[in-house]
Amino acid sequence: MDKHTDPKFELLEHITTAVVMMDRDTRVLYLNPAAEMLFRVSLRQVSGQRLLNFAPAAELLDTLVRDVVHTGRTYTQRERRLPVSNNHLITVDCTVTPLPRERVLLELAEIDRHLRITREHHLVAQNRAIRELIRGLAHEIKNPLGGLRGAAQLLERELEAEDLHEYTQVIIDEADRLQDLVDSLLGPNAVPRRESVNIHQVLERVRQLAVAEAPSGVRLVRDYDPSIPPVTAQFDHLVQACLNLVRNALQALGNAGEIILRTRTQRQFTIAGRNHKLVVRIDVMDTGPGIPPEQLEQIFYPMVTTRPEGSGLGLPIAQTLINQHGGLIECSSEVGQTVFTIWLPLESES
Ligand SMILES: Nc1ncnc2c1ncn2[C@@H]1O[C@H](COP(=O)(O)OP(=O)(O)O)[C@@H](O)[C@H]1O
Ligand SMILES: [Mg+2]
């Protein structure tokens, strides 16, 4: 049977588990496309080569394979951390099986995706709780604030001495400032309008605003997938969310660096427990200093900021706006590469 129509072969070609078949010296006889992706090589390049020569975590795998050849017993290890390319760690379930004629089968199933989904559930629940807490607090502050401001105005009218107005003005100005803060905490409240939106128009609008603000050493690069169909969303909400991410990137970069706006689609993707046939992914990537891991967990909380003039509201507001569209924002960061990813469902029924 032709290998391209052989169902067994087809299975190997499409399975998401990385599969490598080797001889007893870990020379590659076959690897499937999932393994090519994982190790970032092609079968043609590495056929007949030893695992050690191309796989970054090869020493460990090499030892495993030798053990299996030696003992003849299948070996499985769960949730093993494995470096795959520079600085990138993945978590895999790893199985090595001895085959007849001194060959060995290595299977690596990536489980980061499962971990991601669990974490993301947590993130959504956490967001909801925070939002409710804040809204409650904001309402509590809003009412007495109105009274305070009104009383200060009355007082000002009654005060004969002009020089005392300075003090009532302080109360009024500060009350107004608090009012603005509370309004932004109460945040985008209304259910978003649903219109057909081309996300590239959104990004072009954001880009236009960002270019005007960006120092000359900062480059804004587009990497769009023009085939992405329109999303159902409120245009200005998406602009606001993306702008908040791009402004943060600008601030992180200072005078020089690069911001990449990238769009892609992805099939079969789960957002907040709902599986979607097709989602759009918008990456806002910058080459700035990154966010330390211990801070990464906190940045979507309101009032979390590392900038003296920051409000710490940019990310929670962006997250809320995207959540209201059934989407989610995630972040991954290392020195020199920070990516904020907006996931938005594409099908119309959601
Ligand atoms: N692209 C980025 N690079 C580095 N740090 C970032 C980036 N985006 C956000 N941050 C961190 O997250 C914090 C919170 O961001 P945000 O909610 O927008 O509030 P603000 O911008 O007012 O500080 C920032 O103060 C910064 O420390
Ligand atoms: Mg910000």
GROMACS .gro file of C-alpha atoms and ligand atoms in nm:
model
  378
    1MET     CA    1   0.000   0.000   0.000
    2ASP     CA    2   0.120   0.349  -0.081
    3LYS     CA    3   0.234   0.505   0.242
    4HIS     CA    4   0.022   0.813   0.183
    5THR     CA    5  -0.299   0.614   0.177
    6ASP     CA    6  -0.199   0.366   0.447
    7PRO     CA    7  -0.420   0.449   0.748
    8LYS     CA    8  -0.145   0.350   0.993
    9PHE     CA    9   0.092   0.593   0.833
   10GLU     CA   10  -0.173   0.862   0.816
   11LEU     CA   11  -0.235   0.817   1.186
   12LEU     CA   12   0.131   0.877   1.266
   13GLU     CA   13   0.138   1.181   1.042
   14HIS     CA   14  -0.156   1.347   1.217
   15ILE     CA   15  -0.127   1.242   1.578
   16THR     CA   16  -0.030   1.529   1.814
   17THR     CA   17   0.202   1.307   2.017
   18ALA     CA   18   0.563   1.329   1.901
   19VAL     CA   19   0.684   0.986   1.794
   20VAL     CA   20   1.045   0.893   1.719
   21MET     CA   21   1.169   0.550   1.617
   22MET     CA   22   1.538   0.483   1.671
   23ASP     CA   23   1.790   0.206   1.661
   24ARG     CA   24   1.974   0.098   1.975
   25ASP     CA   25   2.229   0.377   1.930
   26THR     CA   26   1.951   0.635   1.916
   27ARG     CA   27   1.993   0.686   1.542
   28VAL     CA   28   1.668   0.818   1.401
   29LEU     CA   29   1.479   0.582   1.169
   30TYR     CA   30   1.160   0.782   1.161
   31LEU     CA   31   1.000   1.078   1.330
   32ASN     CA   32   0.649   1.207   1.275
   33PRO     CA   33   0.548   1.569   1.202
   34ALA     CA   34   0.463   1.632   1.570
   35ALA     CA   35   0.822   1.534   1.658
   36GLU     CA   36   0.955   1.752   1.376
   37MET     CA   37   0.765   2.043   1.528
   38LEU     CA   38   0.880   1.969   1.880
   39PHE     CA   39   1.249   1.943   1.793
   40ARG     CA   40   1.223   2.198   1.512
   41VAL     CA   41   1.392   1.968   1.260
   42SER     CA   42   1.279   1.777   0.953
   43LEU     CA   43   1.294   1.403   0.905
   44ARG     CA   44   1.514   1.458   0.600
   45GLN     CA   45   1.769   1.651   0.808
   46VAL     CA   46   1.799   1.406   1.092
   47SER     CA   47   1.728   1.066   0.942
   48GLY     CA   48   2.016   0.836   1.044
   49GLN     CA   49   2.150   1.093   1.289
   50ARG     CA   50   2.177   1.036   1.659
   51LEU     CA   51   1.929   1.205   1.887
   52LEU     CA   52   2.219   1.365   2.071
   53ASN     CA   53   2.308   1.567   1.762
   54PHE     CA   54   1.989   1.762   1.736
   55ALA     CA   55   1.759   1.731   2.038
   56PRO     CA   56   1.844   1.983   2.313
   57ALA     CA   57   1.737   1.747   2.593
   58ALA     CA   58   1.902   1.456   2.423
   59GLU     CA   59   2.137   1.345   2.696
   60LEU     CA   60   1.847   1.263   2.916
   61LEU     CA   61   1.651   1.097   2.638
   62ASP     CA   62   1.964   0.917   2.525
   63THR     CA   63   2.009   0.767   2.872
   64LEU     CA   64   1.644   0.665   2.885
   65VAL     CA   65   1.667   0.491   2.551
   66ARG     CA   66   1.981   0.304   2.650
   67ASP     CA   67   1.818   0.188   2.972
   68VAL     CA   68   1.522   0.057   2.779
   69VAL     CA   69   1.744  -0.124   2.528
   70HIS     CA   70   1.933  -0.270   2.820
   71THR     CA   71   1.638  -0.381   3.033
   72GLY     CA   72   1.390  -0.449   2.752
   73ARG     CA   73   1.116  -0.288   2.959
   74THR     CA   74   0.888   0.001   2.871
   75TYR     CA   75   0.962   0.317   3.057
   76THR     CA   76   0.715   0.598   3.130
   77GLN     CA   77   0.763   0.925   3.303
   78ARG     CA   78   0.490   1.179   3.361
   79GLU     CA   79   0.516   1.557   3.369
   80ARG     CA   80   0.880   1.572   3.279
   81ARG     CA   81   1.016   1.921   3.209
   82LEU     CA   82   1.208   1.925   2.886
   83PRO     CA   83   1.399   2.207   2.720
   84VAL     CA   84   1.323   2.204   2.348
   85SER     CA   85   1.475   2.517   2.205
   86ASN     CA   86   1.667   2.801   2.365
   87ASN     CA   87   1.504   2.885   2.697
   88HIS     CA   88   1.178   2.718   2.608
   89LEU     CA   89   1.067   2.451   2.855
   90ILE     CA   90   0.776   2.222   2.789
   91THR     CA   91   0.611   1.958   3.007
   92VAL     CA   92   0.566   1.615   2.854
   93ASP     CA   93   0.453   1.268   2.937
   94CYS     CA   94   0.735   1.055   2.805
   95THR     CA   95   0.725   0.686   2.711
   96VAL     CA   96   1.006   0.472   2.572
   97THR     CA   97   0.910   0.129   2.438
   98PRO     CA   98   1.148  -0.143   2.317
   99LEU     CA   99   1.060  -0.278   1.971
  100PRO     CA  100   1.172  -0.598   1.801
  101ARG     CA  101   1.510  -0.596   1.623
  102GLU     CA  102   1.670  -0.364   1.877
  103ARG     CA  103   1.467  -0.064   1.787
  104VAL     CA  104   1.312   0.178   2.029
  105LEU     CA  105   1.004   0.396   2.017
  106LEU     CA  106   0.999   0.731   2.194
  107GLU     CA  107   0.667   0.909   2.253
  108LEU     CA  108   0.643   1.262   2.391
  109ALA     CA  109   0.295   1.398   2.462
  110GLU     CA  110   0.293   1.765   2.544
  111ILE     CA  111   0.071   1.845   2.840
  112ASP     CA  112   0.125   2.222   2.865
  113ARG     CA  113  -0.203   2.268   2.690
  114HIS     CA  114  -0.389   2.083   2.965
  115LEU     CA  115  -0.209   2.282   3.230
  116ARG     CA  116  -0.297   2.598   3.041
  117ILE     CA  117  -0.666   2.515   3.043
  118THR     CA  118  -0.670   2.448   3.416
  119ARG     CA  119  -0.484   2.768   3.485
  120GLU     CA  120  -0.712   2.962   3.260
  121HIS     CA  121  -1.024   2.838   3.439
  122HIS     CA  122  -0.867   2.968   3.753
  123LEU     CA  123  -0.791   3.300   3.584
  124VAL     CA  124  -1.147   3.353   3.468
  125ALA     CA  125  -1.294   3.270   3.810
  126GLN     CA  126  -1.040   3.496   3.977
  127ASN     CA  127  -1.118   3.779   3.737
  128ARG     CA  128  -1.486   3.755   3.805
  129ALA     CA  129  -1.434   3.764   4.181
  130ILE     CA  130  -1.200   4.061   4.158
  131ARG     CA  131  -1.435   4.250   3.932
  132GLU     CA  132  -1.724   4.202   4.170
  133LEU     CA  133  -1.519   4.310   4.468
  134ILE     CA  134  -1.406   4.623   4.290
  135ARG     CA  135  -1.749   4.715   4.164
  136GLY     CA  136  -1.884   4.678   4.515
  137LEU     CA  137  -1.609   4.896   4.657
  138ALA     CA  138  -1.642   5.153   4.382
  139HIS     CA  139  -2.014   5.190   4.447
  140GLU     CA  140  -1.952   5.233   4.817
  141ILE     CA  141  -1.707   5.513   4.744
  142LYS     CA  142  -1.914   5.681   4.476
  143ASN     CA  143  -2.211   5.777   4.691
  144PRO     CA  144  -2.037   5.949   4.984
  145LEU     CA  145  -1.805   6.112   4.731
  146GLY     CA  146  -2.098   6.296   4.575
  147GLY     CA  147  -2.204   6.419   4.919
  148LEU     CA  148  -1.852   6.529   5.001
  149ARG     CA  149  -1.818   6.729   4.683
  150GLY     CA  150  -2.161   6.889   4.721
  151ALA     CA  151  -2.084   6.990   5.079
  152ALA     CA  152  -1.751   7.143   4.975
  153GLN     CA  153  -1.928   7.350   4.708
  154LEU     CA  154  -2.186   7.475   4.959
  155LEU     CA  155  -1.911   7.558   5.203
  156GLU     CA  156  -1.722   7.750   4.936
  157ARG     CA  157  -2.026   7.966   4.867
  158GLU     CA  158  -2.063   8.047   5.237
  159LEU     CA  159  -1.698   8.126   5.292
  160GLU     CA  160  -1.630   8.498   5.302
  161ALA     CA  161  -1.253   8.474   5.296
  162GLU     CA  162  -1.140   8.415   4.935
  163ASP     CA  163  -0.808   8.266   5.045
  164LEU     CA  164  -0.995   7.979   5.210
  165HIS     CA  165  -1.142   7.878   4.873
  166GLU     CA  166  -0.807   7.724   4.799
  167TYR     CA  167  -0.893   7.452   5.050
  168THR     CA  168  -1.244   7.385   4.927
  169GLN     CA  169  -1.100   7.365   4.575
  170VAL     CA  170  -0.861   7.095   4.694
  171ILE     CA  171  -1.155   6.894   4.825
  172ILE     CA  172  -1.351   6.944   4.501
  173ASP     CA  173  -1.056   6.861   4.273
  174GLU     CA  174  -0.961   6.554   4.469
  175ALA     CA  175  -1.323   6.440   4.478
  176ASP     CA  176  -1.331   6.476   4.098
  177ARG     CA  177  -1.011   6.279   4.062
  178LEU     CA  178  -1.151   6.003   4.282
  179GLN     CA  179  -1.470   6.012   4.080
  180ASP     CA  180  -1.273   5.950   3.760
  181LEU     CA  181  -1.085   5.668   3.926
  182VAL     CA  182  -1.404   5.509   4.052
  183ASP     CA  183  -1.563   5.541   3.709
  184SER     CA  184  -1.272   5.364   3.548
  185LEU     CA  185  -1.290   5.097   3.819
  186LEU     CA  186  -1.657   5.045   3.751
  187GLY     CA  187  -1.520   5.008   3.408
  188PRO     CA  188  -1.680   4.922   3.083
  189ASN     CA  189  -2.012   4.805   3.205
  190ALA     CA  190  -2.259   4.788   2.922
  191VAL     CA  191  -2.300   4.472   2.721
  192PRO     CA  192  -2.091   4.525   2.409
  193ARG     CA  193  -2.263   4.616   2.084
  194ARG     CA  194  -2.230   4.338   1.836
  195GLU     CA  195  -2.114   4.443   1.496
  196SER     CA  196  -1.907   4.276   1.231
  197VAL     CA  197  -1.550   4.388   1.291
  198ASN     CA  198  -1.238   4.337   1.086
  199ILE     CA  199  -0.965   4.293   1.346
  200HIS     CA  200  -0.706   4.436   1.112
  201GLN     CA  201  -0.898   4.762   1.105
  202VAL     CA  202  -0.885   4.754   1.484
  203LEU     CA  203  -0.511   4.695   1.481
  204GLU     CA  204  -0.447   4.959   1.217
  205ARG     CA  205  -0.633   5.213   1.429
  206VAL     CA  206  -0.424   5.113   1.732
  207ARG     CA  207  -0.108   5.126   1.525
  208GLN     CA  208  -0.191   5.476   1.406
  209LEU     CA  209  -0.232   5.597   1.765
  210ALA     CA  210   0.080   5.414   1.879
  211VAL     CA  211   0.300   5.546   1.598
  212ALA     CA  212   0.209   5.898   1.704
  213GLU     CA  213   0.322   5.824   2.060
  214ALA     CA  214   0.624   5.607   1.985
  215PRO     CA  215   0.980   5.740   2.000
  216SER     CA  216   1.174   5.712   1.673
  217GLY     CA  217   1.374   5.410   1.796
  218VAL     CA  218   1.065   5.196   1.836
  219ARG     CA  219   0.949   4.995   1.537
  220LEU     CA  220   0.592   4.876   1.499
  221VAL     CA  221   0.578   4.567   1.282
  222ARG     CA  222   0.267   4.401   1.140
  223ASP     CA  223   0.237   4.031   1.084
  224TYR     CA  224  -0.124   3.979   0.979
  225ASP     CA  225  -0.304   3.679   0.844
  226PRO     CA  226  -0.528   3.854   0.591
  227SER     CA  227  -0.762   3.556   0.558
  228ILE     CA  228  -0.910   3.602   0.907
  229PRO     CA  229  -1.288   3.647   0.886
  230PRO     CA  230  -1.461   3.932   1.074
  231VAL     CA  231  -1.541   3.891   1.443
  232THR     CA  232  -1.866   3.993   1.608
  233ALA     CA  233  -1.766   4.258   1.858
  234GLN     CA  234  -1.773   4.623   1.952
  235PHE     CA  235  -1.506   4.801   1.750
  236ASP     CA  236  -1.404   5.063   2.008
  237HIS     CA  237  -1.386   4.805   2.288
  238LEU     CA  238  -1.137   4.602   2.088
  239VAL     CA  239  -0.940   4.918   2.007
  240GLN     CA  240  -0.927   5.010   2.376
  241ALA     CA  241  -0.813   4.662   2.482
  242CYS     CA  242  -0.540   4.643   2.215
  243LEU     CA  243  -0.432   4.999   2.282
  244ASN     CA  244  -0.383   4.924   2.651
  245LEU     CA  245  -0.154   4.635   2.558
  246VAL     CA  246   0.038   4.836   2.299
  247ARG     CA  247   0.081   5.132   2.537
  248ASN     CA  248   0.226   4.898   2.799
  249ALA     CA  249   0.464   4.760   2.537
  250LEU     CA  250   0.568   5.115   2.442
  251GLN     CA  251   0.631   5.197   2.805
  252ALA     CA  252   0.831   4.878   2.856
  253LEU     CA  253   1.050   4.951   2.553
  254GLY     CA  254   1.144   5.308   2.637
  255ASN     CA  255   1.340   5.457   2.350
  256ALA     CA  256   1.422   5.156   2.139
  257GLY     CA  257   1.289   4.817   2.044
  258GLU     CA  258   1.022   4.647   1.843
  259ILE     CA  259   0.652   4.581   1.881
  260ILE     CA  260   0.498   4.312   1.664
  261LEU     CA  261   0.124   4.295   1.602
  262ARG     CA  262   0.047   3.944   1.488
  263THR     CA  263  -0.284   3.781   1.395
  264ARG     CA  264  -0.358   3.413   1.344
  265THR     CA  265  -0.648   3.175   1.364
  266GLN     CA  266  -0.659   2.852   1.556
  267ARG     CA  267  -0.897   2.559   1.526
  268GLN     CA  268  -1.055   2.374   1.817
  269PHE     CA  269  -0.966   2.597   2.104
  270THR     CA  270  -1.108   2.620   2.453
  271ILE     CA  271  -1.169   2.958   2.614
  272ALA     CA  272  -1.309   2.962   2.965
  273GLY     CA  273  -1.444   2.610   2.940
  274ARG     CA  274  -1.611   2.659   2.602
  275ASN     CA  275  -1.477   2.482   2.303
  276HIS     CA  276  -1.469   2.687   1.985
  277LYS     CA  277  -1.427   2.558   1.632
  278LEU     CA  278  -1.232   2.862   1.530
  279VAL     CA  279  -1.074   3.141   1.733
  280VAL     CA  280  -0.865   3.440   1.639
  281ARG     CA  281  -0.542   3.508   1.818
  282ILE     CA  282  -0.394   3.856   1.839
  283ASP     CA  283  -0.040   3.877   1.976
  284VAL     CA  284   0.110   4.202   2.097
  285MET     CA  285   0.475   4.121   2.132
  286ASP     CA  286   0.756   4.346   2.250
  287THR     CA  287   1.130   4.310   2.285
  288GLY     CA  288   1.140   4.486   2.620
  289PRO     CA  289   1.283   4.375   2.955
  290GLY     CA  290   0.992   4.139   3.032
  291ILE     CA  291   0.791   4.075   3.346
  292PRO     CA  292   0.948   3.879   3.631
  293PRO     CA  293   0.770   3.543   3.689
  294GLU     CA  294   0.660   3.637   4.041
  295GLN     CA  295   0.489   3.949   3.903
  296LEU     CA  296   0.327   3.776   3.610
  297GLU     CA  297   0.055   3.628   3.830
  298GLN     CA  298  -0.040   3.971   3.960
  299ILE     CA  299  -0.048   4.200   3.660
  300PHE     CA  300  -0.416   4.148   3.575
  301TYR     CA  301  -0.517   4.263   3.924
  302PRO     CA  302  -0.637   4.623   3.941
  303MET     CA  303  -0.395   4.877   4.089
  304VAL     CA  304  -0.093   4.658   4.026
  305THR     CA  305   0.166   4.879   3.864
  306THR     CA  306   0.541   4.920   3.859
  307ARG     CA  307   0.529   5.265   3.704
  308PRO     CA  308   0.526   5.575   3.924
  309GLU     CA  309   0.256   5.740   3.714
  310GLY     CA  310   0.073   5.413   3.644
  311SER     CA  311  -0.284   5.338   3.750
  312GLY     CA  312  -0.260   4.961   3.727
  313LEU     CA  313  -0.595   4.961   3.547
  314GLY     CA  314  -0.484   4.910   3.187
  315LEU     CA  315  -0.468   4.532   3.198
  316PRO     CA  316  -0.775   4.461   3.413
  317ILE     CA  317  -0.982   4.687   3.188
  318ALA     CA  318  -0.847   4.520   2.874
  319GLN     CA  319  -0.917   4.178   3.027
  320THR     CA  320  -1.275   4.280   3.117
  321LEU     CA  321  -1.341   4.413   2.767
  322ILE     CA  322  -1.216   4.094   2.606
  323ASN     CA  323  -1.401   3.871   2.858
  324GLN     CA  324  -1.724   4.050   2.765
  325HIS     CA  325  -1.666   3.932   2.410
  326GLY     CA  326  -1.626   3.573   2.525
  327GLY     CA  327  -1.248   3.597   2.492
  328LEU     CA  328  -0.942   3.596   2.713
  329ILE     CA  329  -0.605   3.770   2.745
  330GLU     CA  330  -0.299   3.573   2.846
  331CYS     CA  331   0.060   3.673   2.892
  332SER     CA  332   0.393   3.499   2.866
  333SER     CA  333   0.716   3.681   2.923
  334GLU     CA  334   1.088   3.637   2.931
  335VAL     CA  335   1.369   3.889   2.903
  336GLY     CA  336   1.357   4.034   2.552
  337GLN     CA  337   1.021   3.886   2.462
  338THR     CA  338   0.686   3.960   2.618
  339VAL     CA  339   0.370   3.843   2.447
  340PHE     CA  340   0.017   3.939   2.539
  341THR     CA  341  -0.228   3.718   2.353
  342ILE     CA  342  -0.592   3.804   2.297
  343TRP     CA  343  -0.810   3.504   2.213
  344LEU     CA  344  -1.147   3.582   2.056
  345PRO     CA  345  -1.408   3.330   1.944
  346LEU     CA  346  -1.490   3.354   1.576
  347GLU     CA  347  -1.811   3.163   1.527
  348SER     CA  348  -2.121   3.377   1.528
  349GLU     CA  349  -2.339   3.187   1.777
  350SER     CA  350  -2.128   3.278   2.082
  351LIG     N1  351   0.472   4.467   2.784
  351LIG     C1  352   0.509   4.475   2.913
  351LIG     N2  353   0.639   4.463   2.949
  351LIG     C2  354   0.676   4.470   3.079
  351LIG     N3  355   0.589   4.490   3.182
  351LIG     C3  356   0.460   4.504   3.153
  351LIG     C4  357   0.411   4.498   3.018
  351LIG     N4  358   0.277   4.514   3.022
  351LIG     C5  359   0.243   4.530   3.151
  351LIG     N5  360   0.352   4.526   3.231
  351LIG     C6  361   0.353   4.536   3.379
  351LIG     O1  362   0.221   4.525   3.425
  351LIG     C7  363   0.188   4.638   3.507
  351LIG     C8  364   0.040   4.666   3.498
  351LIG     O2  365   0.002   4.717   3.371
  351LIG     P1  366  -0.132   4.800   3.358
  351LIG     O3  367  -0.245   4.723   3.419
  351LIG     O4  368  -0.148   4.843   3.217
  351LIG     O5  369  -0.108   4.925   3.452
  351LIG     P2  370  -0.008   5.050   3.431
  351LIG     O6  371   0.028   5.054   3.285
  351LIG     O7  372  -0.089   5.167   3.474
  351LIG     O8  373   0.109   5.023   3.520
  351LIG     C9  374   0.278   4.749   3.457
  351LIG     O9  375   0.302   4.846   3.554
  351LIG    C10  376   0.406   4.672   3.422
  351LIG    O10  377   0.481   4.647   3.539
  352MG      MG  378  -0.093   5.027   3.127
   0.00000   0.00000   0.00000
